[in-house]
């Protein structure tokens, strides 16, 4: 991020009280759970329960931390209706829902892996194993 000077914002952690209430008709507050709450309601027409939120955030962490390709997300089991579609919309929102890149804690794993895979010569085999140069 620093190398490309890409502006970003971390969207997990504590949320200030004034950030809890979205503007009427406006986008949700820039916080992971608030974005997911908004997307769930938009896509299912219902309010998400605490148990569903826990299941959905666990699902998103699983698919991202295991680096499962987006086209295979639907095959990962989740008790939340439309989980793979909500996860897809969440990732799209993070890329285009603000004036900067929105990152959650799971991105701390996936972003470096994507960067390393795009950088020729970044991985180097040695007799001691694979290292990062």
PDB file of C-alpha atoms in Angstrom, residues 30-86:
ATOM      1  CA  UNK A  30     -17.749   2.510   7.025  1.00  0.00           C
ATOM      2  CA  UNK A  31     -17.500  -0.383   9.444  1.00  0.00           C
ATOM      3  CA  UNK A  32     -17.499  -4.082   8.523  1.00  0.00           C
ATOM      4  CA  UNK A  33     -20.531  -5.100  10.578  1.00  0.00           C
ATOM      5  CA  UNK A  34     -22.557  -2.051   9.567  1.00  0.00           C
ATOM      6  CA  UNK A  35     -21.807  -2.678   5.879  1.00  0.00           C
ATOM      7  CA  UNK A  36     -22.753  -6.355   6.242  1.00  0.00           C
ATOM      8  CA  UNK A  37     -25.942  -5.413   8.132  1.00  0.00           C
ATOM      9  CA  UNK A  38     -26.887  -3.040   5.287  1.00  0.00           C
ATOM     10  CA  UNK A  39     -26.119  -5.595   2.549  1.00  0.00           C
ATOM     11  CA  UNK A  40     -28.000  -8.381   4.338  1.00  0.00           C
ATOM     12  CA  UNK A  41     -31.114  -6.209   4.656  1.00  0.00           C
ATOM     13  CA  UNK A  42     -30.840  -5.048   1.041  1.00  0.00           C
ATOM     14  CA  UNK A  43     -30.404  -8.567  -0.341  1.00  0.00           C
ATOM     15  CA  UNK A  44     -32.791 -10.542   1.877  1.00  0.00           C
ATOM     16  CA  UNK A  45     -35.331  -7.953   2.988  1.00  0.00           C
ATOM     17  CA  UNK A  46     -34.784  -8.911   6.632  1.00  0.00           C
ATOM     18  CA  UNK A  47     -32.728  -7.724   9.590  1.00  0.00           C
ATOM     19  CA  UNK A  48     -29.696  -9.808  10.460  1.00  0.00           C
ATOM     20  CA  UNK A  49     -29.582 -11.416  13.916  1.00  0.00           C
ATOM     21  CA  UNK A  50     -26.473 -11.479  16.100  1.00  0.00           C
ATOM     22  CA  UNK A  51     -26.058 -15.218  15.428  1.00  0.00           C
ATOM     23  CA  UNK A  52     -26.350 -14.659  11.683  1.00  0.00           C
ATOM     24  CA  UNK A  53     -23.793 -11.821  11.883  1.00  0.00           C
ATOM     25  CA  UNK A  54     -21.365 -14.107  13.719  1.00  0.00           C
ATOM     26  CA  UNK A  55     -21.906 -16.865  11.140  1.00  0.00           C
ATOM     27  CA  UNK A  56     -21.499 -14.443   8.232  1.00  0.00           C
ATOM     28  CA  UNK A  57     -18.289 -12.846   9.541  1.00  0.00           C
ATOM     29  CA  UNK A  58     -16.878 -16.317  10.295  1.00  0.00           C
ATOM     30  CA  UNK A  59     -17.780 -17.413   6.766  1.00  0.00           C
ATOM     31  CA  UNK A  60     -16.079 -14.373   5.220  1.00  0.00           C
ATOM     32  CA  UNK A  61     -12.951 -14.922   7.327  1.00  0.00           C
ATOM     33  CA  UNK A  62     -12.856 -18.595   6.327  1.00  0.00           C
ATOM     34  CA  UNK A  63     -13.142 -18.031   2.584  1.00  0.00           C
ATOM     35  CA  UNK A  64     -10.609 -15.207   2.636  1.00  0.00           C
ATOM     36  CA  UNK A  65      -8.067 -16.806   4.980  1.00  0.00           C
ATOM     37  CA  UNK A  66      -8.148 -20.054   3.007  1.00  0.00           C
ATOM     38  CA  UNK A  67      -7.758 -17.959  -0.177  1.00  0.00           C
ATOM     39  CA  UNK A  68     -10.750 -19.674  -1.776  1.00  0.00           C
ATOM     40  CA  UNK A  69     -11.399 -18.237  -5.253  1.00  0.00           C
ATOM     41  CA  UNK A  70     -14.588 -16.146  -5.511  1.00  0.00           C
ATOM     42  CA  UNK A  71     -16.111 -18.502  -8.042  1.00  0.00           C
ATOM     43  CA  UNK A  72     -15.997 -21.274  -5.384  1.00  0.00           C
ATOM     44  CA  UNK A  73     -17.452 -19.306  -2.445  1.00  0.00           C
ATOM     45  CA  UNK A  74     -20.932 -20.723  -3.074  1.00  0.00           C
ATOM     46  CA  UNK A  75     -19.600 -24.243  -2.346  1.00  0.00           C
ATOM     47  CA  UNK A  76     -18.562 -23.302   1.208  1.00  0.00           C
ATOM     48  CA  UNK A  77     -21.343 -24.071   3.670  1.00  0.00           C
ATOM     49  CA  UNK A  78     -22.893 -21.252   5.705  1.00  0.00           C
ATOM     50  CA  UNK A  79     -26.198 -21.151   7.589  1.00  0.00           C
ATOM     51  CA  UNK A  80     -26.822 -17.562   6.463  1.00  0.00           C
ATOM     52  CA  UNK A  81     -29.101 -17.196   3.462  1.00  0.00           C
ATOM     53  CA  UNK A  82     -27.256 -15.670   0.484  1.00  0.00           C
ATOM     54  CA  UNK A  83     -23.877 -15.726   2.316  1.00  0.00           C
ATOM     55  CA  UNK A  84     -21.737 -16.046  -0.821  1.00  0.00           C
ATOM     56  CA  UNK A  85     -23.668 -13.279  -2.619  1.00  0.00           C
ATOM     57  CA  UNK A  86     -23.440 -11.003   0.424  1.00  0.00           C
TER      58      UNK A  86
END
